[in-house]
Coordinates of N, CA and C in Angstrom, one line a residue:
M88 N 11.9 -26.6 -2.4 CA 11.8 -26.3 -1.2 C 11.8 -25.1 -0.6
E89 N 10.9 -24.4 0.4 CA 11.0 -23.5 0.8 C 9.8 -23.0 2.6
R90 N 10.9 -22.1 3.0 CA 10.2 -21.9 4.4 C 9.1 -22.8 4.9
L91 N 8.6 -23.1 6.0 CA 7.1 -23.3 6.9 C 6.7 -22.2 6.3
S92 N 7.1 -21.2 7.2 CA 6.4 -20.2 7.5 C 6.1 -19.2 6.3
K93 N 7.1 -19.4 5.1 CA 6.0 -18.7 3.9 C 5.5 -19.1 3.0
V94 N 5.5 -20.7 3.2 CA 4.4 -21.8 3.2 C 2.5 -21.0 3.3
I95 N 3.3 -21.0 4.7 CA 1.7 -21.1 5.6 C 0.8 -19.3 5.0
A96 N 2.0 -18.6 5.2 CA 2.0 -17.2 4.7 C 1.1 -16.6 3.6
Q97 N 1.9 -17.8 2.4 CA 1.5 -17.5 1.3 C 0.2 -18.0 0.6
A98 N -0.1 -19.1 1.3 CA -1.7 -20.1 1.9 C -2.5 -18.7 2.3
G99 N -2.3 -17.9 3.2 CA -3.2 -16.5 3.7 C -3.8 -17.4 4.9
F100 N -3.3 -18.0 5.5 CA -3.6 -18.8 6.8 C -3.3 -17.7 8.0
A101 N -2.0 -17.2 7.8 CA -1.6 -15.8 8.6 C -0.3 -15.5 8.1
S102 N -0.2 -13.9 9.1 CA 1.0 -13.4 8.4 C 2.3 -14.1 8.6
R103 N 3.5 -13.7 7.9 CA 4.6 -14.3 8.4 C 5.0 -14.9 9.6
R104 N 5.1 -13.8 10.5 CA 5.0 -13.5 11.5 C 4.6 -14.3 12.3
K105 N 2.8 -13.8 12.3 CA 2.2 -14.9 13.3 C 2.4 -16.4 12.8
A106 N 2.9 -17.4 11.5 CA 2.9 -18.4 11.2 C 4.3 -18.8 12.1
E107 N 5.5 -17.8 12.2 CA 6.7 -18.1 13.1 C 6.3 -18.0 14.1
N108 N 5.4 -17.5 14.6 CA 4.9 -18.1 16.4 C 4.1 -18.9 16.5
L109 N 2.9 -19.6 15.8 CA 2.8 -20.6 15.3 C 3.2 -21.8 15.3
I110 N 4.8 -22.0 15.0 CA 4.9 -22.5 14.4 C 6.5 -22.9 15.9
T111 N 6.8 -22.1 16.3 CA 7.6 -22.4 17.6 C 6.6 -22.4 18.8
E112 N 4.9 -22.8 18.6 CA 4.4 -22.9 19.5 C 3.8 -24.0 19.7
G113 N 4.7 -25.0 18.7 CA 3.7 -26.4 18.7 C 3.2 -26.3 17.5
K114 N 2.2 -25.5 16.9 CA 0.6 -25.7 16.3 C 1.0 -26.1 14.8
V115 N 2.0 -25.9 14.8 CA 2.1 -26.6 13.3 C 2.8 -28.3 13.1
K116 N 2.1 -29.0 11.7 CA 2.9 -30.2 11.6 C 2.8 -30.5 10.4
V117 N 4.0 -31.0 10.1 CA 4.2 -31.7 8.1 C 4.5 -32.9 8.7
N118 N 3.6 -34.1 7.4 CA 3.5 -35.0 7.7 C 3.4 -35.3 9.0
D119 N 2.0 -35.5 9.7 CA 1.8 -34.9 11.1 C 2.5 -35.5 12.0
E120 N 4.0 -34.7 12.3 CA 4.5 -35.1 12.7 C 5.2 -33.2 13.0
I121 N 5.2 -32.8 14.4 CA 4.9 -31.4 14.7 C 6.2 -30.6 14.4
I122 N 6.7 -29.5 14.2 CA 7.6 -28.5 13.4 C 7.5 -27.5 13.7
N123 N 8.6 -27.3 15.3 CA 8.6 -25.8 15.9 C 10.0 -25.2 15.6
V124 N 10.7 -25.6 15.0 CA 12.0 -25.3 14.4 C 11.5 -23.6 13.0
L125 N 12.2 -22.9 13.2 CA 12.3 -21.6 12.5 C 13.3 -22.2 10.9
G126 N 13.0 -22.0 10.2 CA 13.5 -22.4 8.7 C 13.4 -23.6 8.4
Y127 N 12.8 -24.2 9.0 CA 12.4 -25.5 8.5 C 11.2 -25.8 7.1
K128 N 12.7 -26.1 5.9 CA 11.8 -26.4 4.8 C 11.0 -27.2 4.5
V129 N 9.9 -26.8 3.7 CA 9.2 -28.1 3.0 C 9.1 -28.0 2.0
S130 N 8.7 -29.6 0.9 CA 8.2 -29.3 -0.7 C 6.8 -29.1 -1.0
P131 N 6.1 -29.3 -2.2 CA 5.0 -29.2 -2.3 C 4.3 -30.2 -1.8
K132 N 4.7 -31.6 -1.6 CA 4.4 -32.8 -2.0 C 4.1 -33.3 0.2
D133 N 4.7 -32.0 0.5 CA 4.5 -32.6 1.9 C 3.1 -32.1 2.5
I134 N 2.5 -32.9 3.8 CA 1.0 -32.7 4.1 C 1.7 -31.4 5.4
I135 N 1.2 -30.8 5.1 CA 1.3 -29.4 6.3 C -0.7 -29.1 7.3
T136 N -0.5 -28.8 8.2 CA -1.7 -29.0 9.3 C -1.5 -27.8 10.2
V137 N -2.0 -27.0 9.8 CA -1.9 -25.7 11.6 C -3.0 -26.0 12.5
E138 N -2.8 -26.1 13.2 CA -4.0 -26.1 14.3 C -4.8 -27.4 14.6
G139 N -4.7 -28.4 13.4 CA -5.8 -29.7 13.1 C -6.0 -28.9 11.6
K140 N -5.5 -27.7 11.5 CA -6.5 -27.6 10.4 C -5.8 -28.4 8.7
P141 N -5.9 -28.7 7.7 CA -5.0 -29.0 6.5 C -5.2 -27.6 5.7
L142 N -3.7 -27.3 5.9 CA -3.3 -26.3 5.2 C -3.7 -26.4 3.2
V143 N -4.5 -25.8 2.9 CA -4.6 -25.4 1.4 C -4.2 -24.0 0.9
K144 N -3.2 -24.5 -0.1 CA -3.0 -23.1 -0.6 C -4.2 -21.4 -1.8
E145 N -4.4 -21.1 -1.2 CA -5.7 -20.4 -1.8 C -4.6 -19.5 -3.1
P146 N -6.1 -19.1 -4.1 CA -5.2 -18.3 -4.7 C -4.6 -17.2 -4.9
L147 N -3.7 -16.8 -5.4 CA -3.2 -15.4 -4.7 C -4.1 -14.5 -6.2
V148 N -4.4 -13.2 -5.4 CA -5.1 -12.1 -6.4 C -4.7 -10.8 -6.1
Y149 N -4.7 -10.1 -6.7 CA -4.5 -8.6 -6.8 C -5.2 -7.7 -7.7
Y150 N -5.8 -6.8 -7.1 CA -6.7 -5.9 -7.1 C -6.4 -3.9 -6.9
L151 N -6.7 -3.2 -7.9 CA -6.3 -2.2 -7.8 C -7.3 -1.2 -7.4
L152 N -7.3 -0.6 -6.4 CA -8.2 0.0 -5.7 C -8.7 1.5 -6.1
N153 N -9.0 2.3 -6.2 CA -9.4 4.0 -6.4 C -9.9 4.5 -5.1
K154 N -9.2 4.5 -4.4 CA -10.1 4.5 -2.4 C -10.8 5.5 -2.4
P155 N -11.6 6.1 -2.5 CA -12.6 7.5 -2.5 C -11.8 7.9 -0.3
T156 N -12.4 9.3 -0.3 CA -12.0 9.0 1.2 C -13.3 8.8 2.0
G157 N -12.5 9.0 3.0 CA -13.9 8.3 4.1 C -14.1 7.0 4.7
Y158 N -12.2 6.5 3.8 CA -12.5 4.7 3.8 C -11.4 4.6 5.2
L159 N -11.0 3.4 6.0 CA -9.7 3.3 6.0 C -8.8 2.0 5.4
S160 N -8.1 2.4 5.3 CA -6.9 2.0 4.3 C -7.1 0.1 5.1
T161 N -7.6 -0.3 5.6 CA -8.0 -1.3 6.4 C -9.0 -2.0 6.4
T162 N -9.1 -3.6 6.9 CA -9.5 -5.2 6.2 C -10.7 -5.1 7.4
A163 N -10.5 -4.4 8.5 CA -11.1 -4.4 9.8 C -11.0 -3.3 10.7
D164 N -11.5 -2.8 11.9 CA -12.1 -1.4 12.9 C -12.3 -2.0 13.5
I165 N -12.2 -1.7 15.1 CA -13.2 -1.8 16.3 C -14.7 -1.0 16.5
H166 N -14.4 0.5 15.5 CA -14.9 1.4 16.0 C -15.8 0.8 14.4
K167 N -16.0 -0.4 13.6 CA -16.9 0.0 12.5 C -17.1 0.6 11.4
R168 N -15.8 2.0 11.6 CA -15.7 2.5 10.7 C -15.9 2.2 8.7
R169 N -16.0 3.1 8.0 CA -15.9 2.4 6.5 C -14.4 1.8 6.4
N170 N -14.2 0.6 5.9 CA -12.7 0.4 5.3 C -13.2 -0.2 3.4
I171 N -11.5 -0.7 3.1 CA -11.4 -0.6 1.9 C -12.6 -2.6 1.1
L172 N -13.0 -2.8 2.5 CA -13.7 -3.9 2.0 C -15.1 -3.5 1.8
D173 N -15.2 -2.9 1.8 CA -17.2 -2.6 2.1 C -16.7 -1.6 0.5
L174 N -15.5 -1.5 -0.5 CA -15.8 -1.5 -1.6 C -15.4 -2.9 -2.7
I175 N -15.2 -3.7 -2.3 CA -14.9 -4.9 -2.8 C -16.1 -5.6 -2.9
L176 N -16.4 -6.7 -4.1 CA -17.4 -8.0 -4.2 C -17.4 -8.7 -3.2
K177 N -18.1 -9.0 -2.1 CA -18.7 -10.5 -1.7 C -17.8 -11.5 -2.1
E178 N -17.8 -11.9 -3.5 CA -17.1 -12.6 -4.1 C -15.9 -12.9 -4.5
D179 N -15.3 -11.7 -4.2 CA -13.8 -11.1 -4.5 C -13.6 -11.3 -3.2
Q180 N -14.0 -11.8 -2.0 CA -13.5 -11.6 -0.5 C -13.2 -12.7 -0.2
N181 N -13.1 -13.9 -1.2 CA -13.0 -15.8 -0.6 C -11.4 -15.6 0.3
V182 N -10.3 -14.9 0.1 CA -9.3 -15.0 0.5 C -9.3 -13.5 1.5
R183 N -7.6 -13.7 2.3 CA -7.6 -12.8 3.2 C -7.2 -11.7 2.7
L184 N -7.6 -11.2 2.7 CA -6.8 -9.1 1.6 C -6.3 -8.1 2.7
F185 N -4.8 -7.9 2.0 CA -4.9 -6.6 3.2 C -4.2 -5.5 1.6
P186 N -4.1 -4.4 2.5 CA -3.2 -3.3 1.5 C -2.0 -3.8 1.5
I187 N -1.6 -3.2 0.1 CA -0.2 -2.4 0.0 C 0.0 -0.7 0.3
H188 N 1.5 -0.4 1.3 CA 1.3 1.4 1.1 C -0.1 2.0 1.3
K189 N -0.1 1.9 2.5 CA -1.6 2.4 3.2 C -1.8 3.6 2.7
L190 N -3.9 4.3 2.2 CA -3.6 5.7 2.2 C -4.2 6.0 3.7
E191 N -4.3 7.0 3.7 CA -4.9 8.1 5.2 C -6.7 8.1 5.2
Y192 N -7.4 8.0 5.9 CA -8.4 8.2 5.8 C -8.7 9.2 5.3
D193 N -8.3 10.7 5.0 CA -9.1 11.7 4.3 C -8.2 11.5 2.7
T194 N -7.3 10.9 2.5 CA -6.5 10.9 1.1 C -6.9 9.8 0.0
S195 N -7.1 10.2 -1.0 CA -8.3 9.1 -2.2 C -6.7 8.6 -2.8
G196 N -7.1 8.1 -3.5 CA -7.0 7.5 -4.9 C -6.1 5.8 -5.1
L197 N -5.1 5.6 -6.2 CA -4.2 4.4 -5.8 C -4.4 3.2 -4.6
L198 N -4.5 2.2 -4.9 CA -4.5 1.3 -3.4 C -4.6 -0.1 -4.0
L199 N -3.2 -0.8 -4.2 CA -3.2 -2.0 -3.6 C -3.7 -2.9 -3.1
V200 N -4.6 -3.9 -3.5 CA -5.2 -5.0 -2.5 C -4.7 -6.0 -2.8
T201 N -4.4 -6.7 -2.4 CA -4.2 -8.5 -2.4 C -3.8 -9.4 -1.1
N202 N -3.5 -10.5 -1.5 CA -3.1 -12.1 -0.4 C -1.9 -12.9 -0.6
D203 N -1.2 -11.6 -1.7 CA 0.3 -12.2 -1.8 C 1.6 -11.4 -0.6
G204 N 1.6 -12.4 0.5 CA 2.6 -12.0 1.4 C 3.8 -11.3 0.7
E205 N 4.3 -12.2 0.0 CA 5.8 -11.5 -0.5 C 6.1 -10.4 -1.4
L206 N 4.8 -10.2 -2.0 CA 4.8 -8.8 -2.6 C 4.7 -8.0 -1.8
T207 N 3.9 -7.7 -1.0 CA 3.5 -7.1 -0.1 C 5.2 -6.5 0.4
K208 N 5.6 -7.4 1.2 CA 7.0 -7.7 2.3 C 8.5 -7.0 0.9
K209 N 8.4 -6.9 0.1 CA 9.1 -7.1 -1.3 C 8.5 -5.6 -1.6
L210 N 7.0 -5.2 -1.6 CA 7.2 -3.6 -1.9 C 7.0 -2.5 -0.8
T211 N 7.6 -3.0 0.4 CA 7.5 -2.4 1.5 C 8.5 -2.1 2.0
N212 N 9.5 -3.4 1.5 CA 11.6 -2.9 2.1 C 11.6 -2.2 0.9
Q213 N 11.3 -2.3 -0.4 CA 12.3 -1.6 -1.4 C 10.8 -0.5 -1.7
S214 N 10.1 0.3 -0.6 CA 9.7 1.6 -0.6 C 10.3 2.4 -1.5
E215 N 11.5 3.0 -0.8 CA 12.3 4.2 -1.3 C 12.5 4.0 -2.5
S216 N 12.2 3.2 -3.2 CA 13.3 2.8 -4.5 C 11.6 3.4 -5.5
I217 N 10.3 3.4 -4.9 CA 9.4 3.4 -5.5 C 8.7 4.9 -5.4
Q218 N 8.3 5.2 -7.2 CA 7.7 6.2 -7.5 C 6.1 6.4 -6.6
K219 N 5.6 7.0 -6.4 CA 4.4 7.8 -6.1 C 4.1 9.1 -6.3
E220 N 2.4 9.1 -7.2 CA 2.7 9.9 -7.8 C 1.3 10.6 -7.4
Y221 N 1.0 12.3 -6.5 CA 0.3 12.7 -6.0 C -0.1 13.8 -6.7
V222 N -1.4 14.2 -7.0 CA -1.7 15.4 -7.1 C -2.8 16.2 -5.9
I223 N -2.3 17.5 -5.2 CA -2.8 18.1 -4.3 C -3.0 19.2 -4.5
R224 N -4.5 19.4 -3.7 CA -4.7 20.9 -3.4 C -4.7 21.3 -2.6
T225 N -3.9 22.6 -2.9 CA -4.1 23.5 -1.3 C -4.1 24.6 -0.8
K226 N -4.4 25.1 -0.1 CA -5.0 26.3 -0.2 C -3.9 27.7 0.0
G227 N -4.7 29.2 -0.8 CA -3.1 30.1 -1.0 C -3.0 29.1 -2.1
I228 N -2.2 30.3 -2.6 CA -2.0 30.6 -4.3 C -0.4 31.1 -3.9
M229 N 0.2 29.5 -4.9 CA 1.6 29.3 -4.5 C 2.4 29.8 -5.4
I230 N 3.5 30.7 -5.5 CA 4.3 31.1 -5.9 C 5.4 30.0 -6.1
K231 N 6.2 30.4 -7.4 CA 7.6 29.2 -7.9 C 8.3 28.6 -7.1
E232 N 8.5 30.5 -6.1 CA 9.7 30.3 -5.2 C 9.7 29.2 -4.0
R233 N 8.2 29.1 -3.4 CA 8.2 27.9 -2.9 C 8.1 27.1 -3.6
I234 N 7.9 26.4 -4.8 CA 8.2 25.1 -4.8 C 10.1 25.0 -5.5
R235 N 10.3 26.0 -5.6 CA 11.8 26.2 -6.1 C 12.1 25.8 -4.2
E236 N 11.2 26.0 -3.5 CA 11.8 25.9 -2.5 C 11.7 24.4 -1.8
I237 N 10.6 24.0 -2.4 CA 10.6 22.1 -1.8 C 11.2 21.4 -2.6
K238 N 11.4 21.6 -4.0 CA 12.7 21.1 -5.1 C 13.8 21.3 -4.1
R239 N 14.5 21.9 -3.5 CA 15.7 21.8 -3.0 C 15.8 20.7 -1.7
G240 N 14.7 20.7 -1.2 CA 13.9 19.6 0.2 C 13.4 21.0 1.3
V241 N 12.7 20.6 2.3 CA 12.4 21.0 3.5 C 12.5 20.5 5.1
K242 N 12.9 21.0 5.4 CA 13.0 20.2 7.1 C 12.1 19.6 7.3
V243 N 11.4 18.5 7.8 CA 10.1 18.7 8.3 C 9.9 17.6 9.3
E244 N 10.7 18.0 11.0 CA 11.5 17.5 12.2 C 12.4 16.8 11.6
N245 N 12.2 15.4 12.1 CA 14.1 15.2 11.7 C 14.4 14.6 10.3
K246 N 13.3 14.9 9.3 CA 13.7 14.5 8.6 C 13.7 15.5 7.3
I247 N 14.1 14.8 5.6 CA 14.5 16.0 4.6 C 13.3 15.6 3.5
I248 N 12.1 16.6 2.9 CA 11.4 16.1 2.3 C 12.2 16.8 0.8
K249 N 12.1 15.8 0.2 CA 12.5 16.3 -1.2 C 11.9 15.2 -2.6
P250 N 11.2 16.1 -2.9 CA 10.1 15.4 -4.2 C 11.4 14.8 -5.1
V251 N 10.6 13.4 -6.3 CA 11.6 14.1 -7.5 C 11.2 14.7 -7.7
D252 N 10.1 15.4 -7.7 CA 9.7 16.1 -8.9 C 8.8 17.2 -8.7
I253 N 8.1 18.0 -8.4 CA 7.2 19.0 -8.2 C 7.0 20.1 -9.0
A254 N 5.4 20.4 -10.0 CA 4.8 21.4 -10.4 C 3.8 21.3 -10.1
I255 N 3.3 22.8 -10.6 CA 2.0 23.5 -9.9 C 1.1 23.2 -11.4
V256 N -0.5 22.7 -11.1 CA -1.4 22.3 -12.2 C -2.2 23.3 -12.7
E257 N -2.6 23.8 -11.3 CA -3.3 25.1 -11.9 C -3.6 26.3 -10.5
L258 N -3.9 27.5 -10.8 CA -3.5 28.2 -10.2 C -5.2 28.5 -10.3
D259 N -6.1 28.7 -8.8 CA -7.2 28.7 -8.8 C -7.6 30.6 -7.8
K260 N -7.5 31.6 -8.6 CA -7.4 32.8 -7.6 C -8.5 32.9 -7.6
A261 N -10.0 32.2 -8.2 CA -11.1 32.9 -7.2 C -11.5 32.6 -6.0
H262 N -10.9 31.0 -5.6 CA -10.9 29.9 -4.6 C -9.8 30.2 -3.6
Q263 N -8.7 30.8 -4.0 CA -7.9 30.7 -3.4 C -7.2 29.9 -2.7
S264 N -6.9 28.6 -4.5 CA -6.0 27.4 -3.7 C -5.1 27.1 -5.4
T265 N -4.3 25.8 -4.9 CA -3.5 26.0 -5.7 C -2.9 24.1 -6.3
L266 N -3.3 24.1 -7.1 CA -3.3 22.3 -7.3 C -1.9 22.6 -7.7
V267 N -1.2 21.1 -7.7 CA 0.8 20.5 -7.7 C 0.1 19.3 -7.9
K268 N 1.3 18.6 -8.5 CA 1.3 17.5 -9.1 C 2.7 17.1 -8.6
M269 N 3.0 16.1 -7.4 CA 4.1 16.1 -6.7 C 4.8 14.0 -7.4
I270 N 5.6 14.1 -7.4 CA 6.6 12.9 -7.4 C 7.4 12.5 -6.5
I271 N 6.9 11.5 -5.7 CA 7.9 11.2 -4.4 C 8.2 9.6 -4.3
T272 N 9.0 9.4 -3.7 CA 9.7 7.7 -3.3 C 9.1 7.5 -1.4
N273 N 10.0 8.5 -0.6 CA 9.7 7.4 0.7 C 9.0 8.5 2.1
E274 N 8.4 9.6 1.1 CA 8.0 10.0 1.9 C 6.5 9.6 2.1
S275 N 5.9 10.2 2.8 CA 4.3 9.7 3.5 C 3.6 10.8 3.2
A276 N 2.0 10.4 3.0 CA 1.2 11.0 2.6 C 1.0 12.5 3.9
K277 N 0.8 11.8 5.1 CA 0.9 12.5 6.3 C 2.7 13.4 6.2
E278 N 3.4 13.3 6.2 CA 4.7 13.6 6.1 C 3.9 15.9 5.4
L279 N 3.9 14.9 4.0 CA 3.7 16.1 2.9 C 2.7 17.2 3.7
K280 N 1.5 16.6 4.0 CA 0.2 17.6 4.3 C 1.0 18.6 5.5
T281 N 2.4 17.8 6.5 CA 3.0 18.6 7.5 C 3.8 19.6 6.9
M282 N 4.3 19.5 5.4 CA 5.5 20.2 4.9 C 4.5 21.4 4.7
F283 N 4.2 21.1 3.6 CA 2.8 22.3 2.9 C 1.9 22.8 4.0
K284 N 1.9 22.5 5.5 CA 1.2 23.4 6.2 C 2.2 24.0 7.4
Q285 N 3.2 23.7 7.3 CA 4.9 24.2 7.7 C 5.2 25.7 6.3
L286 N 4.8 25.7 5.4 CA 5.0 26.8 4.3 C 3.5 27.3 4.0
G287 N 3.0 27.5 5.1 CA 1.5 28.4 5.1 C 0.2 28.1 4.2
H288 N 1.0 26.5 3.4 CA -0.2 26.2 2.5 C -0.9 24.7 2.8
E289 N -1.8 24.8 3.6 CA -2.6 23.7 4.1 C -3.6 22.8 3.3
V290 N -3.1 21.7 3.2 CA -4.0 20.8 2.4 C -5.0 20.2 2.1
K291 N -5.8 20.6 1.2 CA -7.6 21.0 0.7 C -8.0 19.4 1.0
N292 N -7.0 19.0 -0.5 CA -6.8 17.1 -0.6 C -5.9 16.3 -1.1
M293 N -5.7 15.4 -1.6 CA -4.8 14.6 -2.1 C -5.1 13.1 -2.4
T294 N -4.8 13.3 -3.7 CA -5.2 11.6 -4.6 C -3.8 10.8 -5.0
R295 N -3.3 9.7 -4.6 CA -2.4 9.1 -5.1 C -2.8 8.9 -6.4
I296 N -2.5 9.1 -8.0 CA -2.8 8.5 -9.3 C -1.8 7.8 -9.3
R297 N -0.9 7.6 -9.0 CA 0.1 6.7 -9.3 C 0.6 6.0 -8.2
F298 N 1.7 4.2 -9.0 CA 1.8 3.8 -7.6 C 3.0 2.8 -9.1
D299 N 4.2 3.2 -8.5 CA 4.9 2.5 -9.8 C 4.7 3.2 -11.2
S300 N 4.4 1.2 -12.0 CA 4.0 1.5 -13.3 C 2.2 1.9 -13.4
L301 N 2.2 1.8 -12.3 CA 0.3 1.2 -12.5 C 0.0 2.7 -12.0
T302 N -1.4 3.4 -12.5 CA -2.1 4.3 -13.1 C -3.3 4.3 -12.7
L303 N -4.3 5.0 -12.3 CA -5.9 5.0 -12.4 C -6.8 5.1 -13.9
E304 N -5.9 5.1 -14.8 CA -6.8 5.0 -15.4 C -7.5 4.0 -15.8
G305 N -9.1 4.5 -16.4 CA -10.3 3.1 -16.2 C -10.6 3.3 -14.5
V306 N -10.3 3.2 -13.8 CA -10.8 2.8 -13.0 C -11.2 4.1 -12.1
N307 N -12.8 3.9 -12.2 CA -13.8 5.2 -11.3 C -13.2 5.5 -9.5
R308 N -13.5 6.4 -9.2 CA -13.4 6.5 -8.0 C -14.4 5.5 -6.7
G309 N -14.1 4.7 -6.0 CA -14.7 3.9 -5.2 C -14.8 1.9 -5.8
S310 N -14.2 2.6 -7.2 CA -14.4 1.1 -8.1 C -12.9 0.3 -7.9
Y311 N -12.7 -1.0 -8.2 CA -11.0 -1.6 -9.2 C -11.0 -2.3 -9.8
R312 N -9.5 -2.9 -9.8 CA -9.9 -3.9 -11.3 C -8.6 -4.6 -10.6
K313 N -9.1 -5.8 -11.9 CA -8.0 -6.8 -10.8 C -6.8 -6.7 -11.8
L314 N -5.2 -6.9 -11.1 CA -4.2 -6.9 -12.2 C -3.8 -7.0 -13.3
K315 N -3.1 -7.5 -14.2 CA -3.3 -8.1 -15.5 C -1.3 -9.3 -14.4
A316 N -1.0 -10.4 -15.4 CA -0.6 -10.8 -15.0 C 1.3 -10.2 -15.6
H317 N 1.0 -9.3 -16.3 CA 2.7 -9.0 -16.5 C 2.8 -7.7 -15.3
E318 N 1.3 -6.9 -15.1 CA 1.8 -5.5 -14.2 C 2.5 -6.3 -13.4
V319 N 1.7 -7.4 -12.6 CA 2.0 -8.5 -11.4 C 3.8 -8.2 -11.4
K320 N 3.8 -8.9 -12.7 CA 5.5 -9.6 -12.7 C 6.5 -8.1 -13.2
Y321 N 5.6 -7.1 -13.3 CA 6.4 -5.7 -13.3 C 6.7 -5.3 -12.0
L322 N 5.7 -5.6 -11.3 CA 6.0 -5.4 -9.5 C 6.7 -5.5 -9.1
Y323 N 7.2 -7.2 -8.9 CA 8.2 -8.1 -8.7 C 9.3 -7.9 -9.3
R324 N 9.6 -7.2 -10.5 CA 10.8 -6.5 -11.1 C 11.4 -5.5 -10.5
S325 N 10.6 -4.7 -10.1 CA 10.3 -3.0 -9.6 C 11.1 -3.4 -8.3

């Protein structure tokens, strides 16, 4: 037995919150009876209709996308800007897709795209325990003392930014830039950019190369692949 709202969300009809709204508004029936109580549980044998339409559970899909810059981490935009659906084949869009741990418009790299609401909720709620790895190109030559300062923690507004690890990968004296590799947990790309700018090293570009155990290996910029069954199970265990 599972909660009705969860079953509706897993079927891809609506988000968990939207499903709860549909239930309280009396738009959901179970075995031809209106159900408007949150927490109501159903079995696989129950016949569910939402707004008069039979609920058909869609297959769960999981994609690892290597997002280029210049694309929104969303599936719709009122300004008609490019988004991640422009990178996914039409035949792979027969379910309602959404990204997990979005990347900013000018940030590239690994992005998970799925229709699994439960996994999305789990990975969002446990964000602080999931490692994300970035390579970041900054302006200026960064000295080792600056790296040690970041390791100790840098206050950005009301938050201390303290990565799991950070190291210099390359010093490009000709173009006066530094390439660093950084592992974080609960910091956002926006906060990292603010931190580097605060330290006098504005970010030129950044790419997420790892999310938990997943990497970009074998996935070119702008392309994607399906996750393997054991990779999905590992994400749930994480």
